[in-house]
Short mmCIF file of N, CA and C in Angstrom, two decimals:
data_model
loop_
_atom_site.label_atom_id
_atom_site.label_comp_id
_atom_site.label_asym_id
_atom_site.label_seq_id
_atom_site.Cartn_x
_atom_site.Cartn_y
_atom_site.Cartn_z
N UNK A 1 -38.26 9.90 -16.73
CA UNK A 1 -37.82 8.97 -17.76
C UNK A 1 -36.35 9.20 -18.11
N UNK A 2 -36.36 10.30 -18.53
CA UNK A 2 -34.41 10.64 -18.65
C UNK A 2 -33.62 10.20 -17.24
N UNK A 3 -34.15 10.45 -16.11
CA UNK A 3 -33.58 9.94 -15.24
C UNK A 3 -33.39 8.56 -14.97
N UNK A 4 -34.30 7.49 -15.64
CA UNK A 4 -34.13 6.13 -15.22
C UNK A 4 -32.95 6.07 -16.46
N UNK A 5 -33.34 6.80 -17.87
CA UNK A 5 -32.33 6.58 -18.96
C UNK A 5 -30.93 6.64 -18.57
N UNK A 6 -30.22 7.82 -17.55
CA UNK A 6 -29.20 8.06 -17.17
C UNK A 6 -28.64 6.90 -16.21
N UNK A 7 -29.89 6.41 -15.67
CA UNK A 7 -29.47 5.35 -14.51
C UNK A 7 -28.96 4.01 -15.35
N UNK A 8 -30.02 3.80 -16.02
CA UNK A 8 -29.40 2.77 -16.83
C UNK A 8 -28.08 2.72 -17.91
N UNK A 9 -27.82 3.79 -18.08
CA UNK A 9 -26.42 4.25 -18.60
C UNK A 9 -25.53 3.82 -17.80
N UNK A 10 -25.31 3.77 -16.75
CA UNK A 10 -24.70 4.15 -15.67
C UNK A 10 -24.28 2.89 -15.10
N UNK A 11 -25.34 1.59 -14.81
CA UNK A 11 -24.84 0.68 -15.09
C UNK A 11 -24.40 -0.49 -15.81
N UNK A 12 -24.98 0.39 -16.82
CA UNK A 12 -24.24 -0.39 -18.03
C UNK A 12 -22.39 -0.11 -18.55
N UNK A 13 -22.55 1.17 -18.04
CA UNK A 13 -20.93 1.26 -17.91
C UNK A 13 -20.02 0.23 -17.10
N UNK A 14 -21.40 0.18 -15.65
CA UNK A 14 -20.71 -0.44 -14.57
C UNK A 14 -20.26 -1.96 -14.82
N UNK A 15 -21.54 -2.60 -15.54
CA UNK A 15 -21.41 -3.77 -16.01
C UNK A 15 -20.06 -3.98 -17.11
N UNK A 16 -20.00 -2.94 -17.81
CA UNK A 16 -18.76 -3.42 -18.76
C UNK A 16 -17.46 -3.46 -18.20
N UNK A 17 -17.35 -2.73 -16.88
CA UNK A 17 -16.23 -2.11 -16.10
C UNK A 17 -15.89 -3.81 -15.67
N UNK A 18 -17.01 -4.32 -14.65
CA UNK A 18 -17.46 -5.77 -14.42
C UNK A 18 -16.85 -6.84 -14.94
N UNK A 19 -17.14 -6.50 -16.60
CA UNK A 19 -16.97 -7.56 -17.26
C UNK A 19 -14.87 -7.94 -17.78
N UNK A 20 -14.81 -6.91 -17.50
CA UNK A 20 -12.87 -6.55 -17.66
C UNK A 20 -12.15 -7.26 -16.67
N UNK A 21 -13.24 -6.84 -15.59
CA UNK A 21 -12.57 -6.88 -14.19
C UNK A 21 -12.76 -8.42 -13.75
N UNK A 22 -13.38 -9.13 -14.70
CA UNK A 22 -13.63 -11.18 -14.58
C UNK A 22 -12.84 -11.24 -15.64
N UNK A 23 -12.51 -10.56 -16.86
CA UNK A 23 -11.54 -10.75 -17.95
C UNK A 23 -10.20 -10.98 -17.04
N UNK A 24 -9.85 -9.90 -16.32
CA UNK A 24 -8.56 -10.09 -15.51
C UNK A 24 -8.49 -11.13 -14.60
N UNK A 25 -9.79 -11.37 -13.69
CA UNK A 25 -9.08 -12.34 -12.81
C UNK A 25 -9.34 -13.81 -13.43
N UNK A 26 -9.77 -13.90 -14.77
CA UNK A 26 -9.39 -14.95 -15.38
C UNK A 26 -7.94 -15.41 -16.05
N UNK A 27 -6.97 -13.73 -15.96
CA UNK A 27 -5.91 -14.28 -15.84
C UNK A 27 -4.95 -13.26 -17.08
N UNK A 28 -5.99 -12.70 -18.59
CA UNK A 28 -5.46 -12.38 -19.37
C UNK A 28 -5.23 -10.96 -18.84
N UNK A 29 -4.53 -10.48 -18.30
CA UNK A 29 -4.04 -8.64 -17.49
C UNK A 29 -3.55 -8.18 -19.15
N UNK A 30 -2.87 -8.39 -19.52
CA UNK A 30 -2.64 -7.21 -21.21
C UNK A 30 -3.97 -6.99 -21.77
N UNK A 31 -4.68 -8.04 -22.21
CA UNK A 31 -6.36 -7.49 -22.68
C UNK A 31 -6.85 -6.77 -21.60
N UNK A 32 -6.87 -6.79 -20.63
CA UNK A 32 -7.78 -6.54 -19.45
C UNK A 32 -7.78 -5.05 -19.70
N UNK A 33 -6.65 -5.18 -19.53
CA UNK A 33 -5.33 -3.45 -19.60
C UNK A 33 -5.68 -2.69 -20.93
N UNK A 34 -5.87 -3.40 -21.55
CA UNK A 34 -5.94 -2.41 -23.11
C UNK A 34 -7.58 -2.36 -22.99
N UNK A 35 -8.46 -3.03 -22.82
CA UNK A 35 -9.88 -2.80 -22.69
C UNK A 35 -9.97 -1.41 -21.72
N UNK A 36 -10.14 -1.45 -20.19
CA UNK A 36 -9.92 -0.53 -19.71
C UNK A 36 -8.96 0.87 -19.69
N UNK A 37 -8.13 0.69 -20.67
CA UNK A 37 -8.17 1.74 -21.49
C UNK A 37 -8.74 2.38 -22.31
N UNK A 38 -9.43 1.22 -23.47
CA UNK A 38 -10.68 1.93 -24.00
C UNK A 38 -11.30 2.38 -23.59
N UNK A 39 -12.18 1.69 -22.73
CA UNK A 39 -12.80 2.65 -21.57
C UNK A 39 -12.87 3.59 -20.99
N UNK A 40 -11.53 3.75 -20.54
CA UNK A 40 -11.08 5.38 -20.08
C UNK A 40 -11.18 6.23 -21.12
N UNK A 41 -11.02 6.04 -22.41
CA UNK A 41 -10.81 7.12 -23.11
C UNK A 41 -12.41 7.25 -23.82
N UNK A 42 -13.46 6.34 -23.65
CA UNK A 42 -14.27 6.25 -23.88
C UNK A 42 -15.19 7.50 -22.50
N UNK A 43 -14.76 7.35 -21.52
CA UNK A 43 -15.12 7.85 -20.30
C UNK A 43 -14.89 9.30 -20.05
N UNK A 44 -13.72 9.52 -20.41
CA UNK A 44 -12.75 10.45 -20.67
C UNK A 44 -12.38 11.32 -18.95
N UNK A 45 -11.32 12.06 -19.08
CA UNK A 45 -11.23 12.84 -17.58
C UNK A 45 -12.27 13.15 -16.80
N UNK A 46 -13.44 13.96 -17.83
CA UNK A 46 -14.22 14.24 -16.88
C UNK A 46 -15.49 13.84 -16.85
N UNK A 47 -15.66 12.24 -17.01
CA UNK A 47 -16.75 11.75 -16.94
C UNK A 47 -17.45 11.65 -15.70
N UNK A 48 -18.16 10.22 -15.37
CA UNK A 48 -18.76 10.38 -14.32
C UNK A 48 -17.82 9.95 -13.22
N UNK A 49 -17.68 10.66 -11.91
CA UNK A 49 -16.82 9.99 -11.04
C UNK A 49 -16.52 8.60 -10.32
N UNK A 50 -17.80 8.49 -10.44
CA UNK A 50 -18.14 6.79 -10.33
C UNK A 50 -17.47 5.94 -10.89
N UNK A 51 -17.60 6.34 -12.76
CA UNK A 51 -17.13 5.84 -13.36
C UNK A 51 -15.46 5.63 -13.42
N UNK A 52 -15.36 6.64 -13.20
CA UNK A 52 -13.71 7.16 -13.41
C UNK A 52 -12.95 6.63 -11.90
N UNK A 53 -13.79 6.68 -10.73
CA UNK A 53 -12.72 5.73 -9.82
C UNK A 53 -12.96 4.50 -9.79
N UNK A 54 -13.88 3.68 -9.78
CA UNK A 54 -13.86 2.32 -10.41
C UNK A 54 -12.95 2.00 -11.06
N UNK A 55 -13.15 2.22 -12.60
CA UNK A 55 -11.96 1.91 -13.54
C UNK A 55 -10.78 2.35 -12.98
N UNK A 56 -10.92 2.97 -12.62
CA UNK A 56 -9.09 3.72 -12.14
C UNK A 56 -8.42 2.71 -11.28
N UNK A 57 -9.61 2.43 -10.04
CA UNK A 57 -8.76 1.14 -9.66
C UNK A 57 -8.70 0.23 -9.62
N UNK A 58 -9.37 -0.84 -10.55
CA UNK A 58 -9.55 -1.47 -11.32
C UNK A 58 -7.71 -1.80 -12.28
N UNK A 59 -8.07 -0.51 -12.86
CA UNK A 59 -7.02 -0.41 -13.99
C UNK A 59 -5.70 -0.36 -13.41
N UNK A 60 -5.51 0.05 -12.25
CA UNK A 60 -4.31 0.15 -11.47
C UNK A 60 -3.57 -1.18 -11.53
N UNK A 61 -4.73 -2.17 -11.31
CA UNK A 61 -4.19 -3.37 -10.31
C UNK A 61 -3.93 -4.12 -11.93
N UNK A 62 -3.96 -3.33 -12.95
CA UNK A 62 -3.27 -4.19 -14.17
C UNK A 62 -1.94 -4.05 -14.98
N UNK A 63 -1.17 -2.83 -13.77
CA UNK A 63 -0.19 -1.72 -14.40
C UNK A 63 1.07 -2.89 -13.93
N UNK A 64 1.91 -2.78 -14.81
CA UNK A 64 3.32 -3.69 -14.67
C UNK A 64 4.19 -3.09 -13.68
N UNK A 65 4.57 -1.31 -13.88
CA UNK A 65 5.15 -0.19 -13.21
C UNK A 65 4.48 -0.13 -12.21
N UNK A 66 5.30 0.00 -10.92
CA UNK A 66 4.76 0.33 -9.69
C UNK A 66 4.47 2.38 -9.30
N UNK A 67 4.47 2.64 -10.53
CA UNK A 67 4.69 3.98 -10.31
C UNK A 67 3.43 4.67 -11.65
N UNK A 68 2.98 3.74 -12.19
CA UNK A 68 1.78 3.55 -13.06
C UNK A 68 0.82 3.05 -12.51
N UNK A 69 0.87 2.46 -11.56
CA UNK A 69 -0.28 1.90 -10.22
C UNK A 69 -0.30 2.96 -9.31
N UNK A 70 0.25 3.24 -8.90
CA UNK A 70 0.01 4.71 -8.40
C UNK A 70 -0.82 5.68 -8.49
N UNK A 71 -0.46 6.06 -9.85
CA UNK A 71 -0.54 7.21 -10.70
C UNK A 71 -2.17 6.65 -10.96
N UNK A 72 -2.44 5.48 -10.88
CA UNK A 72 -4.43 5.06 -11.36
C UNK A 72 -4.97 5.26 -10.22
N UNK A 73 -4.52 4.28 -9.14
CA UNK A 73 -4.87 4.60 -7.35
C UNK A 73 -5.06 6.03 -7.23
N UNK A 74 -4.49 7.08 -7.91
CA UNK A 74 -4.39 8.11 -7.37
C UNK A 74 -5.55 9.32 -7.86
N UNK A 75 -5.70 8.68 -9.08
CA UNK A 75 -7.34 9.10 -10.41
C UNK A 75 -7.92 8.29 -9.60
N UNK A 76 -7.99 7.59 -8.96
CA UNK A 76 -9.30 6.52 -7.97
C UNK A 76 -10.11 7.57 -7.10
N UNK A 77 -9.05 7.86 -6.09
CA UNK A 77 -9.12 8.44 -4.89
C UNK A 77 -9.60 9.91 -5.48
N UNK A 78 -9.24 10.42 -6.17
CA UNK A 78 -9.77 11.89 -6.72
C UNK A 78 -10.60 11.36 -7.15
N UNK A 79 -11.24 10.35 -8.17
CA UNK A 79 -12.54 10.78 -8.52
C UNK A 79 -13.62 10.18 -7.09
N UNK A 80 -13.51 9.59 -6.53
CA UNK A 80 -13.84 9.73 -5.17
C UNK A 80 -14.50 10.52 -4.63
N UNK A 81 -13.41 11.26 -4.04
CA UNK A 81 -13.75 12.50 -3.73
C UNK A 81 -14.28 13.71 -4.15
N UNK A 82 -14.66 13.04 -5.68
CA UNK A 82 -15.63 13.93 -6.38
C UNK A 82 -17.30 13.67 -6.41
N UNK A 83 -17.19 12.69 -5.42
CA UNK A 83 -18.82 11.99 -5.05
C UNK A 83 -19.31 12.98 -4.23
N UNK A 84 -20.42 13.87 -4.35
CA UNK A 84 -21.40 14.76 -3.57
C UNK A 84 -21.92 13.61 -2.02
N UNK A 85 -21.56 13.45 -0.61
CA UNK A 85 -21.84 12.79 0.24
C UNK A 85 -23.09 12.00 0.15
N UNK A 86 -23.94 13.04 -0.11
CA UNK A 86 -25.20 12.49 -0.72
C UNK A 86 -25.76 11.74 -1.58
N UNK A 87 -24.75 11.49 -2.26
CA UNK A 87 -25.49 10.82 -3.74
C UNK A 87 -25.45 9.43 -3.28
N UNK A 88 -26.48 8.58 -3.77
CA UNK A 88 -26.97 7.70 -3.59
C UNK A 88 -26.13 6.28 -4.02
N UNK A 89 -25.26 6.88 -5.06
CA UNK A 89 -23.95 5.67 -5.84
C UNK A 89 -22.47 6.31 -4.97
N UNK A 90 -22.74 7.03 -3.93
CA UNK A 90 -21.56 7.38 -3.61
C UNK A 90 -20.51 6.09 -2.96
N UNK A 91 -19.47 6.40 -2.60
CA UNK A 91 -18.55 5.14 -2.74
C UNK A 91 -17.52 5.11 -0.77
N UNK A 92 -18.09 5.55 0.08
CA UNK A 92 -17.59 5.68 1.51
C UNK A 92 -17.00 4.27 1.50
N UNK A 93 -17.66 3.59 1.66
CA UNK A 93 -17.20 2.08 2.30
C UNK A 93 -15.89 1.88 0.96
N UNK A 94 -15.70 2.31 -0.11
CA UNK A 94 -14.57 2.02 -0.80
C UNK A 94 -13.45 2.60 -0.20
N UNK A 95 -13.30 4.16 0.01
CA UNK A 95 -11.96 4.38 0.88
C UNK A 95 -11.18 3.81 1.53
N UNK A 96 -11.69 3.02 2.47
CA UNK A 96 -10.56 2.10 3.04
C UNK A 96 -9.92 1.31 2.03
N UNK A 97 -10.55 1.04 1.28
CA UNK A 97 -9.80 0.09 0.28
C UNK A 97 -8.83 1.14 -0.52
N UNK A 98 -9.54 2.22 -1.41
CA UNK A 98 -8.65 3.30 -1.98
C UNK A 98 -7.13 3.38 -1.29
N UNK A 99 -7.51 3.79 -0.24
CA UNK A 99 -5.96 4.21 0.81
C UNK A 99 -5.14 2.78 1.06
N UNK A 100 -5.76 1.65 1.26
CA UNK A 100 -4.54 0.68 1.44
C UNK A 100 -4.10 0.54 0.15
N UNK A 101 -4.69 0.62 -1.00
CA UNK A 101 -4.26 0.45 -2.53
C UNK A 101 -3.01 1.27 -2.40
N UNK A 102 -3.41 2.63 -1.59
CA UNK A 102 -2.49 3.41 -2.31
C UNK A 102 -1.08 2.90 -0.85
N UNK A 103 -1.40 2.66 -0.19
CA UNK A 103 0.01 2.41 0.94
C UNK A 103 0.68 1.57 0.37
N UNK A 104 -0.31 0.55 0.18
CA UNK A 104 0.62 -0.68 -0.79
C UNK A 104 1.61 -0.02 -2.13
N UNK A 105 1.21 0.72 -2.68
CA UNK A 105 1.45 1.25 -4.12
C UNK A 105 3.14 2.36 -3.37
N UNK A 106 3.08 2.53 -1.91
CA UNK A 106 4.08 3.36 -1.89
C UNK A 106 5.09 2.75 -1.07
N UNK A 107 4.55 1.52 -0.75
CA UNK A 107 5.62 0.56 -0.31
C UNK A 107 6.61 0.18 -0.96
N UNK A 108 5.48 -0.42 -2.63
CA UNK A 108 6.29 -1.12 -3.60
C UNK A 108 7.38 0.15 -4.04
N UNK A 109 6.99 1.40 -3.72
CA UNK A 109 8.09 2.47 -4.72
C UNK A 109 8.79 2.86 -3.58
N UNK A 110 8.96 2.20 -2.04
CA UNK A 110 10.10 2.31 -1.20
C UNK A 110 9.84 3.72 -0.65
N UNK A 111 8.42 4.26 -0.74
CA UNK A 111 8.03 5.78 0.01
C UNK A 111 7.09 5.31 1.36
N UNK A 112 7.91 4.65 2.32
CA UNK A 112 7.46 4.37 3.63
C UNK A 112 6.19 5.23 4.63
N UNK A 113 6.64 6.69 4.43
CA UNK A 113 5.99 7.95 5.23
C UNK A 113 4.70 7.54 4.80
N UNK A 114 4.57 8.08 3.24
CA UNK A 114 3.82 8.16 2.42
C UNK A 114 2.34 7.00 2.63
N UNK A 115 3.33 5.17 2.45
CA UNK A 115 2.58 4.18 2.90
C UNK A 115 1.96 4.43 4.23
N UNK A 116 2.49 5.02 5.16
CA UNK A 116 2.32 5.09 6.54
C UNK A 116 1.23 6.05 6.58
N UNK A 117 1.07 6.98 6.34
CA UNK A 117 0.16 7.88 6.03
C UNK A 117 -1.17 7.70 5.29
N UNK A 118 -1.36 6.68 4.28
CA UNK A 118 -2.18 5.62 3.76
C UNK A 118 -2.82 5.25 4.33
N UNK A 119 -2.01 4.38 5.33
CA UNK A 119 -2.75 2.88 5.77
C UNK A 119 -3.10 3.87 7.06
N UNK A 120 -3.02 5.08 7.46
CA UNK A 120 -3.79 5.73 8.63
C UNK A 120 -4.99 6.04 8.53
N UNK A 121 -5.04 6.28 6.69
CA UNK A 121 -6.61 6.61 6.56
C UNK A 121 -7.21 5.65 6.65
N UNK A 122 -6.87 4.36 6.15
CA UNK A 122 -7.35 3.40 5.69
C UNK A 122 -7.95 2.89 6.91
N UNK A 123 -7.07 2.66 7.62
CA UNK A 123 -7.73 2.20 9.08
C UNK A 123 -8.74 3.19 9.71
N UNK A 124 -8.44 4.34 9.29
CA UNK A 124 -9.73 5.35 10.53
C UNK A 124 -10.85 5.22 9.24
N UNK A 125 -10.78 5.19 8.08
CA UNK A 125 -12.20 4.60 7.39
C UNK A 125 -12.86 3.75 7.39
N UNK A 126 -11.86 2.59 7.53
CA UNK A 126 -12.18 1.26 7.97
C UNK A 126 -13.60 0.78 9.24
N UNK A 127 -12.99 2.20 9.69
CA UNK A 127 -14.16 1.71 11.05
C UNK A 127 -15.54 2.01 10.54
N UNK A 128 -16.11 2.44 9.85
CA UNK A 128 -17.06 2.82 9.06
C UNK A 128 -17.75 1.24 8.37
N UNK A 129 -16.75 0.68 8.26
CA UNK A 129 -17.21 -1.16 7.15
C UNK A 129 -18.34 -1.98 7.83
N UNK A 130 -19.20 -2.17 7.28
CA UNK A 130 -19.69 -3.51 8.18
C UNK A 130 -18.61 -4.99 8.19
N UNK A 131 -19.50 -5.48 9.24
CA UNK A 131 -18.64 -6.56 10.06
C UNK A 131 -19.56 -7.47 8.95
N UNK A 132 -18.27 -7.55 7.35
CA UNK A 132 -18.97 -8.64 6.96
C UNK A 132 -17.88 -9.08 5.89
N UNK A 133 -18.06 -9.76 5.23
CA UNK A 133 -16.51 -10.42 4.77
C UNK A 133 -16.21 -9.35 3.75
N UNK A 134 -16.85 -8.56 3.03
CA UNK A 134 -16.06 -7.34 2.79
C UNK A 134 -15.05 -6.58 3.51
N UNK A 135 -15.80 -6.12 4.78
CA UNK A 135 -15.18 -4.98 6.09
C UNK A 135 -14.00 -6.21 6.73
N UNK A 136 -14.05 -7.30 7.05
CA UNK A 136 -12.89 -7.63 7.43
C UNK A 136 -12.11 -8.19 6.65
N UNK A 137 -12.29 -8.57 5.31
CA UNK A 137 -11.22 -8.89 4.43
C UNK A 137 -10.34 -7.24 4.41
N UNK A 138 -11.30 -6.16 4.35
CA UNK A 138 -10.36 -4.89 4.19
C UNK A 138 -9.51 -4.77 5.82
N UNK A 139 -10.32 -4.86 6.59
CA UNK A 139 -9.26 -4.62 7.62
C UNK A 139 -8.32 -5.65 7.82
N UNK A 140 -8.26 -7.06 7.61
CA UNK A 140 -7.17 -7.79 7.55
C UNK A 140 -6.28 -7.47 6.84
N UNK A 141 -6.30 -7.13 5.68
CA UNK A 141 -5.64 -6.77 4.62
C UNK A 141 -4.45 -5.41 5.12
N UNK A 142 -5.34 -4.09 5.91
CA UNK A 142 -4.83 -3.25 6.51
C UNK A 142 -4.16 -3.64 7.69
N UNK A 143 -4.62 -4.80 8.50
CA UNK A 143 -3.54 -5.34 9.15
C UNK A 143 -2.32 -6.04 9.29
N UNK A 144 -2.33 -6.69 7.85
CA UNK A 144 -1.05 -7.09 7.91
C UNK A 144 -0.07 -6.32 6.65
N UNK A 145 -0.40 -5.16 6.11
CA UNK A 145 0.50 -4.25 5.65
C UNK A 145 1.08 -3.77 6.83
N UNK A 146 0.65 -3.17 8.22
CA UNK A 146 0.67 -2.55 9.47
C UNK A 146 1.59 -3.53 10.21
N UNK A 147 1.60 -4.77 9.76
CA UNK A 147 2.99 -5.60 10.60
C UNK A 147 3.46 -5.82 9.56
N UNK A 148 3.60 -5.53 8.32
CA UNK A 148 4.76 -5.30 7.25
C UNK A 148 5.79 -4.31 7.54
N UNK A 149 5.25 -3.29 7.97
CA UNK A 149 5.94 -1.96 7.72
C UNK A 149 6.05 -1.68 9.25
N UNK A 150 5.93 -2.34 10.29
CA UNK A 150 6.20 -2.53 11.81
C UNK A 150 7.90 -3.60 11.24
N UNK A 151 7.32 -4.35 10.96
CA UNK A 151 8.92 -5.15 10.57
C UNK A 151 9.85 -4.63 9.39
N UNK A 152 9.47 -3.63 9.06
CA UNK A 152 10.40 -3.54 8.08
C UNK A 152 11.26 -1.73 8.13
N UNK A 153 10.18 -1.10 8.87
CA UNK A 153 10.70 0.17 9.56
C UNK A 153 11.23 0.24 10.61
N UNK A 154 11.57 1.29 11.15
CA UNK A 154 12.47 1.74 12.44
C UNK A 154 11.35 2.47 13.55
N UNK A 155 10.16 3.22 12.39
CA UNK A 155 9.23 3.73 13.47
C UNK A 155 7.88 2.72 13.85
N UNK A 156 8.31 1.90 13.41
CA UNK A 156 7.21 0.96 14.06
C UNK A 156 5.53 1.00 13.01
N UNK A 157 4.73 0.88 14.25
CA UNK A 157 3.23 0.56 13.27
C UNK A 157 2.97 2.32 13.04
N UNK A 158 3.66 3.52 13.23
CA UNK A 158 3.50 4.39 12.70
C UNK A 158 2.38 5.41 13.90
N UNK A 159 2.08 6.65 13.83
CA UNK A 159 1.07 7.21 14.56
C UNK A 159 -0.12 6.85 15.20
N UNK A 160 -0.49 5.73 14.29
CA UNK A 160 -1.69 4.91 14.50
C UNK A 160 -1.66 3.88 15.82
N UNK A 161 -0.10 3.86 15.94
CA UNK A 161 -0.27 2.31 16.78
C UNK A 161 -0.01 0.91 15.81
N UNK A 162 -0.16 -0.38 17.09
CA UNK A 162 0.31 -1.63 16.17
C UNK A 162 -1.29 -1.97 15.55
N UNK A 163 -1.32 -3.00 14.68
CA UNK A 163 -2.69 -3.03 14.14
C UNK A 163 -3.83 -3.69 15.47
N UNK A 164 -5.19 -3.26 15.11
CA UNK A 164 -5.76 -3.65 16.72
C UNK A 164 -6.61 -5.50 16.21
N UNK A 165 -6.48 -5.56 17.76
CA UNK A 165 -6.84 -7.35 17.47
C UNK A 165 -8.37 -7.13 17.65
N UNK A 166 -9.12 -8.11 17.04
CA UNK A 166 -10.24 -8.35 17.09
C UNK A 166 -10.84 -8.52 18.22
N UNK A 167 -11.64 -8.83 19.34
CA UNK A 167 -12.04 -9.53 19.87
C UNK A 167 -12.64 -10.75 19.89
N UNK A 168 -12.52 -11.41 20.42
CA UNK A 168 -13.09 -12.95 20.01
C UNK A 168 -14.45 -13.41 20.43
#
């Protein structure tokens, strides 16, 4: 019984996280932003990790500063990686997304390596996605940061190679 109690805690957080996150793409980002702050502080550092990378990146994508988007992408990815492999709400198929958040996030602050180094995870997680408009909206997405930073660098698509084509 405490265990379904905790479960249902759990997404009821998720649901409110939810409900911010349709607040924003309806358009109002300052409420969005100050809600999910409540939240966070409602959540606090060391809440549940679930909780805490959700909102984190979530909350990122409402930051004005490209160096305050970061800095949330970056509470994303750590609480992340604070998911036990096992657990049943764990978050794998999000990584790819985590890491292009964050390449993107080091583009905008002109730290190329950094982006480049990103979008390497992003792509070797990537392969993990199902083939479904989730998994290739993320790998499109990772593909054309990868001919961003092919056109806009000197080292090209980076260690990885140029981005790979689909088959048809």
């Amino acid at each position: 019984m405490a265990e379904r109690r905790e479960h249902t805690a759990l997404d009821e957080v998720l649901t409110r996280i939810g409900q911010v996150v349709m607040l924003h793409h309806g358009g109002d980002r300052e409420e969005a932003r100050s809600r999910f702050l409540d939240l966070w502080a409602e959540i606090g550092e060391d809440g549940d990790p679930l909780h805490r990378c959700t909102l984190a990146h979530y909350l990122a994508d409402t930051q004005d500063d490209p160096a305050d988007e970061l800095a949330w992408d970056l509470r994303a990815l750590a609480a992340a990686r604070e998911l036990p492999d096992g657990d049943p709400r764990g978050v794998p198929g999000f990584f790819p997304s985590l890491h292009l958040n964050l390449a993107a996030d080091y583009v905008k602050l002109g730290r190329t390596e950094a982006a480049r180094a990103h979008l390497g995870h992003a792509r070797t997680t990537a392969e993990s996605l199902a083939d479904d408009g989730y998994g290739e909206g993320v790998r499109a997405a990772i593909g054309r940061l990868e001919l961003r930073l092919e056109q806009d660098g000197p080292t090209g698509g980076g260690p990885w190679g140029p981005p790979r084509q689909r088959p048809s």
